PDB file of C-alpha atoms in Angstrom:
ATOM      1  CA  MET A   1     -29.222 -12.153   7.419  1.00 50.00           C
ATOM      2  CA  LYS A   2     -29.843  -8.437   6.234  1.00 44.00           C
ATOM      3  CA  ILE A   3     -27.339  -7.064   8.735  1.00 47.00           C
ATOM      4  CA  LEU A   4     -24.736  -9.524   7.546  1.00 42.00           C
ATOM      5  CA  LEU A   5     -25.551  -8.411   3.937  1.00 40.00           C
ATOM      6  CA  SER A   6     -25.229  -4.737   4.734  1.00 41.00           C
ATOM      7  CA  ILE A   7     -21.772  -5.176   6.392  1.00 39.00           C
ATOM      8  CA  ILE A   8     -20.549  -7.171   3.176  1.00 39.00           C
ATOM      9  CA  PHE A   9     -22.136  -4.383   1.031  1.00 39.00           C
ATOM     10  CA  ILE A  10     -20.350  -1.575   2.994  1.00 38.00           C
ATOM     11  CA  THR A  11     -17.137  -3.439   3.082  1.00 39.00           C
ATOM     12  CA  VAL A  12     -17.025  -4.039  -0.639  1.00 38.00           C
ATOM     13  CA  SER A  13     -18.055  -0.517  -1.368  1.00 38.00           C
ATOM     14  CA  ASN A  14     -15.301   0.894   0.808  1.00 40.00           C
ATOM     15  CA  ILE A  15     -12.852  -1.333  -0.896  1.00 39.00           C
ATOM     16  CA  PHE A  16     -14.195  -0.107  -4.488  1.00 38.00           C
ATOM     17  CA  VAL A  17     -13.871   3.531  -3.403  1.00 39.00           C
ATOM     18  CA  SER A  18     -10.481   3.207  -1.989  1.00 43.00           C
ATOM     19  CA  GLY A  19      -9.395   1.389  -5.196  1.00 47.00           C
ATOM     20  CA  GLN A  20     -10.744   4.439  -7.134  1.00 52.00           C
ATOM     21  CA  ASN A  21      -8.507   6.731  -5.227  1.00 69.00           C
ATOM     22  CA  LYS A  22      -5.274   4.980  -6.050  1.00 88.00           C
ATOM     23  CA  ASN A  23      -2.953   6.283  -8.790  1.00 93.00           C
ATOM     24  CA  THR A  24      -4.357   9.825  -8.816  1.00 96.00           C
ATOM     25  CA  ILE A  25      -3.178  13.299  -8.113  1.00 96.00           C
ATOM     26  CA  SER A  26      -5.705  15.566  -6.231  1.00 96.00           C
ATOM     27  CA  CYS A  27      -5.231  19.297  -6.854  1.00 96.00           C
ATOM     28  CA  LYS A  28      -6.939  21.909  -4.357  1.00 96.00           C
ATOM     29  CA  ILE A  29      -6.249  25.678  -4.992  1.00 95.00           C
ATOM     30  CA  THR A  30      -7.595  28.452  -3.024  1.00 92.00           C
ATOM     31  CA  TYR A  31      -7.423  31.956  -4.756  1.00 90.00           C
ATOM     32  CA  LEU A  32      -6.862  34.828  -2.678  1.00 85.00           C
ATOM     33  CA  PRO A  33      -8.065  37.314  -1.750  1.00 80.00           C
ATOM     34  CA  THR A  34     -11.358  36.295  -3.532  1.00 80.00           C
ATOM     35  CA  ILE A  35     -11.717  33.071  -1.685  1.00 80.00           C
ATOM     36  CA  ARG A  36     -12.371  31.116  -4.898  1.00 88.00           C
ATOM     37  CA  TYR A  37     -11.705  27.386  -4.876  1.00 89.00           C
ATOM     38  CA  GLU A  38     -10.860  24.838  -7.653  1.00 92.00           C
ATOM     39  CA  ASN A  39     -10.671  21.094  -6.892  1.00 95.00           C
ATOM     40  CA  THR A  40      -9.750  18.521  -9.466  1.00 95.00           C
ATOM     41  CA  SER A  41      -8.450  14.773  -9.429  1.00 95.00           C
ATOM     42  CA  THR A  42      -6.362  13.340 -12.302  1.00 94.00           C
ATOM     43  CA  LYS A  43      -5.830   9.722 -12.864  1.00 95.00           C
ATOM     44  CA  ILE A  44      -2.036   8.795 -13.588  1.00 92.00           C
ATOM     45  CA  SER A  45      -0.753   5.586 -15.086  1.00 92.00           C
ATOM     46  CA  LYS A  46       0.777   2.667 -13.252  1.00 92.00           C
ATOM     47  CA  LYS A  47       4.209   3.729 -14.773  1.00 92.00           C
ATOM     48  CA  GLN A  48       3.878   7.154 -13.480  1.00 92.00           C
ATOM     49  CA  ALA A  49       2.768   5.889 -10.098  1.00 94.00           C
ATOM     50  CA  LYS A  50       5.817   3.802  -9.880  1.00 93.00           C
ATOM     51  CA  LYS A  51       8.041   6.855 -10.863  1.00 93.00           C
ATOM     52  CA  ILE A  52       6.452   8.837  -7.846  1.00 93.00           C
ATOM     53  CA  ASP A  53       7.405   6.025  -5.626  1.00 94.00           C
ATOM     54  CA  SER A  54      10.978   6.037  -6.929  1.00 93.00           C
ATOM     55  CA  LEU A  55      11.270   9.757  -6.604  1.00 93.00           C
ATOM     56  CA  ILE A  56      10.065   9.885  -3.046  1.00 92.00           C
ATOM     57  CA  HIS A  57      12.954   7.433  -1.932  1.00 91.00           C
ATOM     58  CA  LEU A  58      15.708   9.414  -4.043  1.00 91.00           C
ATOM     59  CA  LYS A  59      18.773  10.844  -2.202  1.00 91.00           C
ATOM     60  CA  SER A  60      19.693  13.221  -4.923  1.00 93.00           C
ATOM     61  CA  TYR A  61      17.860  14.658  -8.026  1.00 94.00           C
ATOM     62  CA  THR A  62      19.947  15.442 -11.257  1.00 95.00           C
ATOM     63  CA  ILE A  63      18.901  18.020 -13.754  1.00 95.00           C
ATOM     64  CA  ASP A  64      20.563  17.907 -17.214  1.00 96.00           C
ATOM     65  CA  LEU A  65      20.550  21.416 -18.776  1.00 96.00           C
ATOM     66  CA  ASN A  66      20.144  22.045 -22.426  1.00 96.00           C
ATOM     67  CA  ASP A  67      21.242  24.872 -24.453  1.00 95.00           C
ATOM     68  CA  ASN A  68      17.867  26.760 -23.684  1.00 96.00           C
ATOM     69  CA  ASP A  69      18.356  26.097 -20.129  1.00 96.00           C
ATOM     70  CA  LEU A  70      21.876  27.538 -20.268  1.00 96.00           C
ATOM     71  CA  LYS A  71      20.786  30.589 -22.057  1.00 95.00           C
ATOM     72  CA  MET A  72      17.976  31.313 -19.338  1.00 95.00           C
ATOM     73  CA  ILE A  73      20.439  30.843 -16.612  1.00 95.00           C
ATOM     74  CA  LYS A  74      23.023  33.141 -18.066  1.00 95.00           C
ATOM     75  CA  GLU A  75      20.133  35.754 -18.204  1.00 95.00           C
ATOM     76  CA  LEU A  76      19.005  35.250 -14.654  1.00 94.00           C
ATOM     77  CA  TYR A  77      22.822  35.325 -13.706  1.00 94.00           C
ATOM     78  CA  GLU A  78      23.285  38.732 -15.194  1.00 93.00           C
ATOM     79  CA  LYS A  79      19.682  40.188 -14.198  1.00 92.00           C
ATOM     80  CA  ASN A  80      19.594  42.837 -11.567  1.00 90.00           C
ATOM     81  CA  ASN A  81      17.099  44.298  -9.391  1.00 88.00           C
ATOM     82  CA  PHE A  82      16.002  48.310  -9.768  1.00 88.00           C
ATOM     83  CA  GLU A  83      18.678  49.173  -7.288  1.00 87.00           C
ATOM     84  CA  GLY A  84      21.331  47.515  -9.740  1.00 85.00           C
ATOM     85  CA  ASN A  85      22.244  44.497  -7.494  1.00 88.00           C
ATOM     86  CA  LYS A  86      22.243  40.994  -8.869  1.00 90.00           C
ATOM     87  CA  ILE A  87      18.965  39.127  -7.895  1.00 89.00           C
ATOM     88  CA  TYR A  88      20.773  35.742  -7.990  1.00 90.00           C
ATOM     89  CA  LYS A  89      23.787  35.921  -5.951  1.00 88.00           C
ATOM     90  CA  ILE A  90      25.810  32.996  -7.152  1.00 91.00           C
ATOM     91  CA  SER A  91      29.605  33.188  -7.388  1.00 91.00           C
ATOM     92  CA  GLU A  92      31.091  33.503 -11.037  1.00 93.00           C
ATOM     93  CA  SER A  93      32.950  30.272 -10.392  1.00 92.00           C
ATOM     94  CA  ALA A  94      29.852  28.388  -9.595  1.00 92.00           C
ATOM     95  CA  PHE A  95      28.096  29.855 -12.697  1.00 93.00           C
ATOM     96  CA  LEU A  96      31.114  28.893 -14.920  1.00 94.00           C
ATOM     97  CA  LYS A  97      31.103  25.392 -13.399  1.00 93.00           C
ATOM     98  CA  LEU A  98      27.502  25.193 -14.154  1.00 91.00           C
ATOM     99  CA  LEU A  99      27.968  26.139 -17.891  1.00 93.00           C
ATOM    100  CA  LYS A 100      30.890  23.479 -18.354  1.00 94.00           C
ATOM    101  CA  GLU A 101      29.167  20.605 -16.474  1.00 95.00           C
ATOM    102  CA  LYS A 102      25.521  21.391 -18.033  1.00 95.00           C
ATOM    103  CA  GLU A 103      23.889  19.597 -14.827  1.00 94.00           C
ATOM    104  CA  ILE A 104      22.729  20.389 -11.479  1.00 93.00           C
ATOM    105  CA  ILE A 105      22.803  17.881  -8.855  1.00 92.00           C
ATOM    106  CA  ILE A 106      20.712  18.501  -5.789  1.00 91.00           C
ATOM    107  CA  ASP A 107      21.601  16.551  -2.454  1.00 88.00           C
ATOM    108  CA  PHE A 108      18.367  16.462  -0.465  1.00 87.00           C
ATOM    109  CA  ASN A 109      20.184  15.683   2.741  1.00 83.00           C
ATOM    110  CA  SER A 110      22.021  18.938   2.309  1.00 79.00           C
ATOM    111  CA  ILE A 111      18.730  20.883   1.294  1.00 78.00           C
ATOM    112  CA  LYS A 112      17.226  19.502   4.632  1.00 71.00           C
ATOM    113  CA  SER A 113      20.056  20.800   6.663  1.00 69.00           C
ATOM    114  CA  ILE A 114      20.334  24.109   4.810  1.00 68.00           C
ATOM    115  CA  SER A 115      16.344  24.799   5.288  1.00 60.00           C
ATOM    116  CA  GLU A 116      16.733  24.318   8.881  1.00 60.00           C
ATOM    117  CA  LYS A 117      19.087  27.203   9.065  1.00 57.00           C
ATOM    118  CA  SER A 118      17.336  29.463   6.589  1.00 56.00           C
ATOM    119  CA  ILE A 119      15.634  32.508   7.971  1.00 48.00           C
ATOM    120  CA  THR A 120      13.368  32.799   4.648  1.00 53.00           C
ATOM    121  CA  ASP A 121      12.177  29.286   5.087  1.00 51.00           C
ATOM    122  CA  LEU A 122      11.476  29.553   8.919  1.00 43.00           C
ATOM    123  CA  LEU A 123       9.313  32.873   8.176  1.00 43.00           C
ATOM    124  CA  SER A 124       7.828  32.020   5.089  1.00 49.00           C
ATOM    125  CA  SER A 125       3.785  31.915   5.268  1.00 51.00           C
ATOM    126  CA  VAL A 126       0.984  31.966   2.869  1.00 51.00           C
ATOM    127  CA  ILE A 127      -0.836  35.212   2.916  1.00 56.00           C
ATOM    128  CA  ASP A 128      -2.054  35.929  -0.612  1.00 65.00           C
ATOM    129  CA  GLY A 129      -1.763  34.394  -4.034  1.00 83.00           C
ATOM    130  CA  ALA A 130      -2.944  30.884  -4.855  1.00 90.00           C
ATOM    131  CA  PRO A 131      -2.184  28.451  -1.793  1.00 92.00           C
ATOM    132  CA  PHE A 132      -2.553  24.891  -2.989  1.00 94.00           C
ATOM    133  CA  THR A 133      -2.652  21.271  -1.627  1.00 96.00           C
ATOM    134  CA  LEU A 134      -1.405  18.626  -4.106  1.00 97.00           C
ATOM    135  CA  THR A 135      -1.849  14.932  -3.193  1.00 97.00           C
ATOM    136  CA  ALA A 136      -0.270  11.966  -4.923  1.00 96.00           C
ATOM    137  CA  ASN A 137      -1.935   8.666  -3.946  1.00 96.00           C
ATOM    138  CA  THR A 138      -0.356   5.466  -5.272  1.00 95.00           C
ATOM    139  CA  LYS A 139      -0.483   1.743  -4.264  1.00 92.00           C
ATOM    140  CA  ASN A 140       2.689   2.237  -2.165  1.00 93.00           C
ATOM    141  CA  SER A 141       2.805   6.016  -1.370  1.00 92.00           C
ATOM    142  CA  TYR A 142       0.935   9.056  -0.172  1.00 95.00           C
ATOM    143  CA  LEU A 143       2.449  12.486  -0.707  1.00 95.00           C
ATOM    144  CA  ILE A 144       1.288  15.805   0.255  1.00 96.00           C
ATOM    145  CA  TYR A 145       2.780  18.868  -1.111  1.00 96.00           C
ATOM    146  CA  GLU A 146       1.412  22.338   0.119  1.00 94.00           C
ATOM    147  CA  ASP A 147       2.638  25.840  -1.151  1.00 92.00           C
ATOM    148  CA  ASN A 148       1.674  28.582  -3.217  1.00 91.00           C
ATOM    149  CA  PHE A 149       1.494  28.743  -6.974  1.00 90.00           C
ATOM    150  CA  SER A 150       2.225  32.690  -6.658  1.00 84.00           C
ATOM    151  CA  GLY A 151       5.667  32.231  -5.241  1.00 80.00           C
ATOM    152  CA  MET A 152       8.542  29.636  -5.452  1.00 81.00           C
ATOM    153  CA  PRO A 153       9.050  26.748  -3.180  1.00 85.00           C
ATOM    154  CA  SER A 154      10.760  26.847   0.070  1.00 82.00           C
ATOM    155  CA  LEU A 155      13.946  24.792   0.212  1.00 83.00           C
ATOM    156  CA  LYS A 156      12.455  22.352   2.865  1.00 84.00           C
ATOM    157  CA  LYS A 157       9.735  21.602   0.059  1.00 89.00           C
ATOM    158  CA  LEU A 158      12.051  21.444  -2.920  1.00 91.00           C
ATOM    159  CA  GLN A 159      11.971  17.742  -3.179  1.00 92.00           C
ATOM    160  CA  GLN A 160       8.119  17.663  -3.296  1.00 94.00           C
ATOM    161  CA  TYR A 161       8.356  20.426  -5.862  1.00 95.00           C
ATOM    162  CA  LEU A 162      10.882  18.450  -8.008  1.00 95.00           C
ATOM    163  CA  ILE A 163       8.331  15.230  -7.745  1.00 94.00           C
ATOM    164  CA  PHE A 164       5.344  17.153  -8.880  1.00 96.00           C
ATOM    165  CA  TYR A 165       7.431  19.007 -11.552  1.00 96.00           C
ATOM    166  CA  THR A 166       8.531  15.757 -13.050  1.00 95.00           C
ATOM    167  CA  ILE A 167       5.060  14.181 -13.148  1.00 93.00           C
ATOM    168  CA  TYR A 168       3.352  17.508 -14.390  1.00 95.00           C
ATOM    169  CA  ASN A 169       5.637  17.442 -17.349  1.00 93.00           C
ATOM    170  CA  GLU A 170       4.405  13.975 -18.245  1.00 91.00           C
ATOM    171  CA  ARG A 171       0.784  14.193 -17.091  1.00 91.00           C
ATOM    172  CA  THR A 172      -0.828  17.641 -16.598  1.00 92.00           C
ATOM    173  CA  PHE A 173      -2.941  17.743 -13.541  1.00 93.00           C
ATOM    174  CA  CYS A 174      -5.256  20.446 -11.967  1.00 93.00           C
ATOM    175  CA  LYS A 175      -7.041  22.155 -14.831  1.00 88.00           C
ATOM    176  CA  ASN A 176      -5.527  21.896 -18.256  1.00 82.00           C
ATOM    177  CA  ASN A 177      -5.958  25.573 -19.024  1.00 84.00           C
ATOM    178  CA  ASN A 178      -4.559  26.876 -15.820  1.00 90.00           C
ATOM    179  CA  GLU A 179      -1.602  29.265 -16.662  1.00 92.00           C
ATOM    180  CA  LEU A 180      -0.859  29.624 -13.205  1.00 91.00           C
ATOM    181  CA  VAL A 181       0.045  25.881 -12.709  1.00 94.00           C
ATOM    182  CA  LYS A 182       1.580  25.738 -16.081  1.00 94.00           C
ATOM    183  CA  ASN A 183       4.057  28.492 -15.198  1.00 94.00           C
ATOM    184  CA  TYR A 184       4.733  27.213 -11.841  1.00 95.00           C
ATOM    185  CA  PHE A 185       5.841  23.889 -13.140  1.00 96.00           C
ATOM    186  CA  GLY A 186       7.414  25.440 -16.364  1.00 95.00           C
ATOM    187  CA  ARG A 187      11.173  25.209 -17.346  1.00 95.00           C
ATOM    188  CA  GLU A 188      11.784  28.869 -16.642  1.00 94.00           C
ATOM    189  CA  ASN A 189      10.534  28.540 -13.187  1.00 95.00           C
ATOM    190  CA  LEU A 190      12.494  25.438 -12.451  1.00 96.00           C
ATOM    191  CA  MET A 191      15.765  27.443 -13.644  1.00 95.00           C
ATOM    192  CA  LYS A 192      14.823  30.270 -11.130  1.00 93.00           C
ATOM    193  CA  ASN A 193      14.406  27.794  -8.402  1.00 92.00           C
ATOM    194  CA  MET A 194      17.665  26.187  -9.024  1.00 92.00           C
ATOM    195  CA  MET A 195      19.551  29.690  -9.172  1.00 92.00           C
ATOM    196  CA  TYR A 196      17.915  30.193  -5.794  1.00 88.00           C
ATOM    197  CA  PHE A 197      19.119  26.753  -4.511  1.00 87.00           C
ATOM    198  CA  MET A 198      22.652  27.223  -5.546  1.00 88.00           C
ATOM    199  CA  GLU A 199      22.597  30.681  -3.943  1.00 87.00           C
ATOM    200  CA  LYS A 200      21.611  29.120  -0.606  1.00 82.00           C
ATOM    201  CA  MET A 201      24.022  26.388  -1.003  1.00 81.00           C
ATOM    202  CA  GLU A 202      26.874  28.816  -1.622  1.00 81.00           C
ATOM    203  CA  SER A 203      25.761  30.871   1.535  1.00 75.00           C
ATOM    204  CA  TYR A 204      25.838  27.997   4.116  1.00 68.00           C
TER     205      TYR A 204
END
């Protein structure tokens, strides 16, 4: 009888713990080279959990650009490196089309095809900065995103980046005062990522 009660207790406890982990975003960051760690877990609403489920199954993602976005894109388009060369090498026609349409549409199938050919994606590795693991756990989905808060996402991880970008700007996760995470999922960084994405789209 004691054995039976123990089994029932363990089973109920496992169900309870499993239920607690649903609709959460776990954030694990390693700060290099000091080897300092940060682990947090954030509860999200059922509405946000459903949004994650739907974002995972999207074939494309549309970003509507406001006036401030277009201003940032113009500044990035005109920005040069120390040698006087453009940092983001998108064509003038693509730039003007962007200003006219005021939106960016990302086809995830195209992204996957390009990332398989990209030398930058194939050689990318974490050697410094703040590598992280973000885990979104909902009733219907389990999504892991691993990258580095000190850099920009590789093309093959752009979909995961956009999913967590969308949720972060509705419900802050990791520590609320973490400026590194805030900047990574900020609007300016999104525009930089989109310029990089458009450059790669034009080069393949």
